[in-house]
Amino acid sequence: MRLPGTGNAADNPQERTPGDDPRQVPRAGNGRAPNVMRIGAWVPMRQYVDDDEVDFVIVGTGAGGGTLAAKLAEHGFTVAALDAGPYWRPLEDFASDEMHQSKLYWTDERIVDGENPLQLGSNNSGKSVGGSTVHFAMVSLRFRPDWFKARSLLGYGADWPLDWREMWDYYGEVEQTLKIAGPVTYPWGPKRSRYPYRAHELSASAKVLARGAEALGIAWTPTPIATLSAPRGDAPPCVYRGFCTLGCSTNAKQSVLNTWLPRALKAGAEIRDLAMVGRIETKHGRATGVHYHREGRWRFQRARNVVVAGYAIETPRLLLMSASSEFPDGLANSSGLVGRYLTVQGNQAVWGVFDEEIRSYKGPPSLAITEHWNYEDRGKDFSGGYCYMSQGPLPTLWGKTQATARGLWGEALVAEMQRYNHVAGLKVVSEYMPQARNRVTLAEETDQYRLPIARVTYSWCDNDRAMNRHALAFMRQALEAAGGREIWDQENDTCHLNGTARMGDDPRTSVVNADCRSWDIPNLWICDGSVFPTVGGVNPSLTIQAIACRTADRIKALAACGDLSGAASASPKRALAWAS
Amino acid sequence: MTWFAAGRPQHSGSGPRRHFHPRSDVANTNAAQRLNHGSTLLAASVLLDSGLEHYRGQYFNRAMYTPVLVSSAVLASSLHGAGDAGARSSRVRHAVQALAGLTGVVGLGFHAYNVGKREGGYRWENLFYAAPIGAPFALTLAGVLGGAAERVRDADPRDALLLGLPAGPLLAAGTALGLAGTVGEAGLLHFRGAYHNPAMFLPVSVPPLAGALLAWAAVRGSGRRPLTRGWLWATAALGLGGVGFHTYGISRKMGGWRNWSQNLLSGPPLPAPPAFTGLALAGLAALDLLERREHA
């Protein structure tokens, strides 16, 4: 009954996994790109030659770049979106195997240092068409409105140049696009429209969170999450297989790869996989295009506008690597802030053993959440906020956590692993403070493209430590109240990268303005998590996409009144003519 | 199935002629048989639905066998009634139907308890995913319709009474209420599915109108009602068509029908929609009685 080609490869023994390796040979080309929703299928793709001056070349196709590519193409601009990662076919390429799926992470060489060096990879770094959203945990939360004016209203960090009411509208647009499954009514913050899909059933680990929160008298809710709770087009609803942070092989996960990018292709954008951009070319104070490495050689794509959307490490790296005689300190860096204010989020956890069977790996890791400490400022000895949510580590990750965070080995490790099905935990996403000393710079060493690798320097400040203490103590109480025993703290974990090209109202203290347009180079834009001046206490993906939607609309408006400096002009007919 | 069971009027057959109640009337028997058809469909729906859903719940509580056993008994009883063109009620059938009515109410209590004991209590998400709170009431409705069939069967044809009230209007009102409950259940679960397919609006638009017309008929109680009859038939058709929609719904789960053993349990419930057909048939029986009463 189901249409052929819409299950996954494991579904039918006659279907085969593709013979090509998307990490070696690009899949997008010859006028077509993979149809990620169907096995072995393709969709037509418009293509540009390097000498075509496209309206926008976008570097990166994740939450920022992919969203922007779709919206700009739909607004009628010519768009070429380049990504260093492979073009996966989720139904065919994603095995239910933790080790195999580590292919989704950006594990190219980088140097980490500082007092609290970051662990890069699974938790914060993706290398795929679709970016980190291919392996993100799908938690889709809105910022607390006050955070957009954190300096003025709450007394810490920096003010955003954005108005929360405008953002509220764009959040709504993204939630509709991703068909977020969320609670019927959300307990915190100003009124929001109903989530497009209903919340998923709570897993046992989510129920642990709910029990703990109820015992402590704080509100909790099913997590608004970007995996389907009802069918949508070719995508089936979630089957609770639990490999969410390792790539969803059923397409129930609403990543950029299977939502925005199919829209981008339909509207006439070109997507180039395995295209590593090494340098942005500038002339007379304007960007003219990008040098990129693809199929074994360096090429140059001309463009009227360049958008950098490489996330908080690769974005400053590219801007710094593009230094020229005209811009000796790197592009968009007159403020000296490119690479500075790298701000991650806390990801500490408490874990405990329960009498009943939990099997927390079943289903999306986070199906229940509390934002209590994002909206309650009384009783805090620190600035900022945090939410915490239920967790579902898969066995290999769990074993690794035991060995590294807890130092268990040998018999002790085996004994602990035997209790795996009875373990539940609570994990925080907390707001660390932006600090100028936390930064991304270029190292002496070079990578496989002979480009200097990034050095990522990171240290906690006292406020961050106070937040960690508060969160761990509170979550411990909650876990105990829910019936947890032998509770231990996982103290040293972080997630999500932001900052490094912050937005603001003042060119001296920010890299881009509210439209994500660089102050220094009028046709250079930055559209990803690097523009965040502060990070808030929620996962950033929804906000990145909302900003991208806003940026696209602003670019359209600017083009309409001739304010793209004679660069691009919206011409919807062009794209429509091609699509037909 | 019920149509086969209904068969030809058996009193014209070759078997031993039954004893007829002196006040028997063919119209009453027909209405009773139609009520039995409704009861049969409801019971079949409950049997298959609770069978599947409780299987999914692995019968972790022995009480979960109850609706399977009781609905089987009602099904047999109503099938027997549907095939019985005689004008005398059966005590055995009557007792079975009463038991079913009671079981449904107890089940309702069980399910309501199940929802409330979950984390968060009576909140939307628990109504979506805990035991479906209204489902057991379908068994009560099956029992009530079956019981009504027995009463109507040997009632005075000119003035059939139920619980001391005129059977036609009472059955019409009762069926309208039953439709309202079933619409509520479908509405809740389709809300859980976010009405992702426009067809999901059908069961919350066609049957409510039929129910409203039926309730109006119960109040007014006079004149022929072709419109009401038409909407009731549309509701009956919708109940059967719903099986088709749900078949399609299962195909949209991961793996589709190839993975039937899983998707039959997690997809939209195949046996649920015919409950509308069962109630629509009961509504038609009520209309028969109403019109009969007016012509009597």
Short mmCIF file of N, CA, C and O in Angstrom, two decimals, chain A residues 36-37 61-63 66-67 88 90 94 128-138 140 177-180 226-228 232 235 244 247-248 251-263 541 545:
data_model
loop_
_atom_site.label_atom_id
_atom_site.label_comp_id
_atom_site.label_asym_id
_atom_site.label_seq_id
_atom_site.Cartn_x
_atom_site.Cartn_y
_atom_site.Cartn_z
N VAL A 36 15.67 13.42 -0.79
CA VAL A 36 15.98 12.78 0.49
C VAL A 36 14.79 12.03 1.07
O VAL A 36 14.94 11.29 2.05
N MET A 37 13.61 12.22 0.49
CA MET A 37 12.42 11.58 1.03
C MET A 37 12.15 10.20 0.41
O MET A 37 11.31 9.47 0.89
N THR A 61 24.94 25.07 4.87
CA THR A 61 23.51 24.81 4.61
C THR A 61 22.81 24.29 5.86
O THR A 61 21.88 23.50 5.77
N GLY A 62 23.25 24.74 7.02
CA GLY A 62 22.61 24.29 8.25
C GLY A 62 21.41 25.15 8.62
O GLY A 62 20.73 25.70 7.74
N ALA A 63 21.18 25.28 9.91
CA ALA A 63 19.99 26.00 10.38
C ALA A 63 19.94 27.42 9.83
O ALA A 63 18.87 27.91 9.45
N GLY A 66 20.83 27.00 5.32
CA GLY A 66 19.81 26.24 4.59
C GLY A 66 18.46 26.96 4.58
O GLY A 66 17.77 27.02 3.57
N THR A 67 18.12 27.51 5.75
CA THR A 67 16.86 28.25 5.88
C THR A 67 16.89 29.48 4.97
O THR A 67 15.93 29.76 4.24
N TRP A 88 23.59 13.52 2.42
CA TRP A 88 23.11 12.21 2.86
C TRP A 88 21.73 11.90 2.31
O TRP A 88 20.92 12.79 2.09
N PRO A 90 18.96 10.02 4.04
CA PRO A 90 18.70 9.42 5.37
C PRO A 90 18.14 8.00 5.31
O PRO A 90 18.52 7.15 6.12
N PHE A 94 21.76 6.00 6.80
CA PHE A 94 21.87 6.08 8.26
C PHE A 94 21.61 4.73 8.90
O PHE A 94 20.47 4.28 9.01
N SER A 128 27.54 18.14 7.29
CA SER A 128 26.61 17.51 6.37
C SER A 128 25.87 18.62 5.65
O SER A 128 25.75 19.72 6.18
N VAL A 129 25.36 18.32 4.47
CA VAL A 129 24.36 19.21 3.91
C VAL A 129 23.18 19.15 4.89
O VAL A 129 22.72 18.06 5.23
N GLY A 130 22.74 20.30 5.36
CA GLY A 130 21.75 20.33 6.44
C GLY A 130 22.42 20.64 7.77
O GLY A 130 21.74 20.89 8.77
N GLY A 131 23.75 20.62 7.80
CA GLY A 131 24.50 21.03 8.99
C GLY A 131 24.24 20.16 10.20
O GLY A 131 23.89 18.98 10.09
N SER A 132 24.38 20.77 11.36
CA SER A 132 24.21 20.01 12.61
C SER A 132 22.77 19.59 12.82
O SER A 132 22.50 18.74 13.66
N THR A 133 21.84 20.16 12.06
CA THR A 133 20.44 19.76 12.27
C THR A 133 20.22 18.31 11.87
O THR A 133 19.23 17.71 12.25
N VAL A 134 21.16 17.74 11.09
CA VAL A 134 21.02 16.33 10.72
C VAL A 134 21.15 15.45 11.97
O VAL A 134 20.57 14.37 12.05
N HIS A 135 21.91 15.93 12.96
CA HIS A 135 22.03 15.12 14.18
C HIS A 135 21.64 15.90 15.43
O HIS A 135 22.03 15.53 16.54
N PHE A 136 20.86 16.97 15.28
CA PHE A 136 20.47 17.70 16.49
C PHE A 136 19.36 16.96 17.23
O PHE A 136 18.70 16.09 16.67
N ALA A 137 19.21 17.30 18.50
CA ALA A 137 18.26 16.55 19.33
C ALA A 137 16.83 17.08 19.17
O ALA A 137 15.93 16.63 19.88
N MET A 138 16.64 18.05 18.25
CA MET A 138 15.31 18.47 17.81
C MET A 138 14.54 19.33 18.80
O MET A 138 13.40 19.70 18.54
N SER A 140 13.11 22.36 20.30
CA SER A 140 12.82 23.60 19.57
C SER A 140 12.11 24.60 20.48
O SER A 140 10.89 24.61 20.59
N THR A 177 6.89 25.44 9.74
CA THR A 177 7.69 24.77 8.71
C THR A 177 8.17 23.41 9.19
O THR A 177 8.20 22.45 8.44
N LEU A 178 8.56 23.33 10.46
CA LEU A 178 9.09 22.08 10.99
C LEU A 178 7.99 21.22 11.60
O LEU A 178 8.26 20.12 12.08
N LYS A 179 6.76 21.72 11.59
CA LYS A 179 5.63 20.99 12.20
C LYS A 179 6.02 20.51 13.60
O LYS A 179 5.92 19.32 13.94
N ILE A 180 6.47 21.45 14.41
CA ILE A 180 6.90 21.11 15.76
C ILE A 180 5.76 20.44 16.53
O ILE A 180 4.62 20.92 16.52
N ALA A 226 11.17 18.78 17.13
CA ALA A 226 11.04 18.76 15.67
C ALA A 226 11.05 17.35 15.11
O ALA A 226 11.79 17.03 14.18
N THR A 227 10.25 16.48 15.70
CA THR A 227 10.02 15.19 15.06
C THR A 227 8.53 14.97 15.02
O THR A 227 7.81 15.34 15.94
N LEU A 228 8.06 14.39 13.92
CA LEU A 228 6.62 14.38 13.64
C LEU A 228 5.85 13.47 14.58
O LEU A 228 6.28 12.36 14.87
N ARG A 232 3.43 13.49 7.55
CA ARG A 232 3.52 14.74 6.82
C ARG A 232 4.17 14.45 5.47
O ARG A 232 5.34 14.07 5.41
N ALA A 235 6.94 11.90 4.84
CA ALA A 235 7.57 11.58 6.13
C ALA A 235 6.57 10.91 7.06
O ALA A 235 5.49 11.44 7.29
N CYS A 244 18.10 9.66 17.50
CA CYS A 244 17.86 11.03 17.06
C CYS A 244 19.14 11.83 16.89
O CYS A 244 19.32 12.54 15.92
N GLY A 247 21.29 10.92 13.60
CA GLY A 247 20.72 10.89 12.26
C GLY A 247 19.49 10.02 12.23
O GLY A 247 19.54 8.84 12.58
N CYS A 248 18.38 10.60 11.82
CA CYS A 248 17.10 9.88 11.79
C CYS A 248 16.97 9.16 10.47
O CYS A 248 16.98 9.78 9.41
N ASN A 251 13.24 9.83 8.51
CA ASN A 251 12.85 11.17 8.06
C ASN A 251 11.73 11.80 8.89
O ASN A 251 11.16 12.81 8.51
N ALA A 252 11.42 11.19 10.03
CA ALA A 252 10.45 11.84 10.92
C ALA A 252 11.06 13.11 11.50
O ALA A 252 10.36 14.08 11.78
N LYS A 253 12.38 13.09 11.69
CA LYS A 253 13.05 14.30 12.17
C LYS A 253 12.94 15.39 11.10
O LYS A 253 13.22 15.16 9.93
N GLN A 254 12.55 16.56 11.52
CA GLN A 254 12.42 17.68 10.58
C GLN A 254 13.71 18.51 10.63
O GLN A 254 13.79 19.53 11.31
N SER A 255 14.70 18.02 9.91
CA SER A 255 15.98 18.73 9.84
C SER A 255 15.94 19.70 8.67
O SER A 255 15.02 19.67 7.85
N VAL A 256 16.98 20.53 8.57
CA VAL A 256 17.07 21.41 7.41
C VAL A 256 17.19 20.58 6.13
O VAL A 256 16.66 20.92 5.08
N LEU A 257 17.85 19.42 6.26
CA LEU A 257 18.06 18.55 5.10
C LEU A 257 16.75 18.13 4.44
O LEU A 257 16.66 18.04 3.22
N ASN A 258 15.72 17.86 5.25
CA ASN A 258 14.48 17.39 4.61
C ASN A 258 13.30 18.37 4.72
O ASN A 258 12.17 18.02 4.40
N THR A 259 13.57 19.60 5.17
CA THR A 259 12.48 20.59 5.16
C THR A 259 12.84 21.79 4.29
O THR A 259 12.29 21.97 3.22
N TRP A 260 13.82 22.58 4.74
CA TRP A 260 14.13 23.82 4.02
C TRP A 260 14.81 23.53 2.68
O TRP A 260 14.54 24.21 1.68
N LEU A 261 15.72 22.55 2.65
CA LEU A 261 16.50 22.36 1.43
C LEU A 261 15.66 21.86 0.25
O LEU A 261 15.84 22.35 -0.87
N PRO A 262 14.73 20.92 0.45
CA PRO A 262 13.84 20.59 -0.68
C PRO A 262 13.08 21.81 -1.18
O PRO A 262 12.86 21.96 -2.39
N ARG A 263 12.70 22.68 -0.26
CA ARG A 263 12.03 23.93 -0.67
C ARG A 263 12.99 24.81 -1.46
O ARG A 263 12.60 25.42 -2.47
N SER A 541 18.63 26.23 17.95
CA SER A 541 18.33 25.99 16.53
C SER A 541 17.10 26.76 16.05
O SER A 541 17.09 27.30 14.94
N GLN A 545 17.05 29.65 13.00
CA GLN A 545 16.17 29.59 11.84
C GLN A 545 15.24 30.80 11.77
O GLN A 545 14.95 31.32 10.69
#
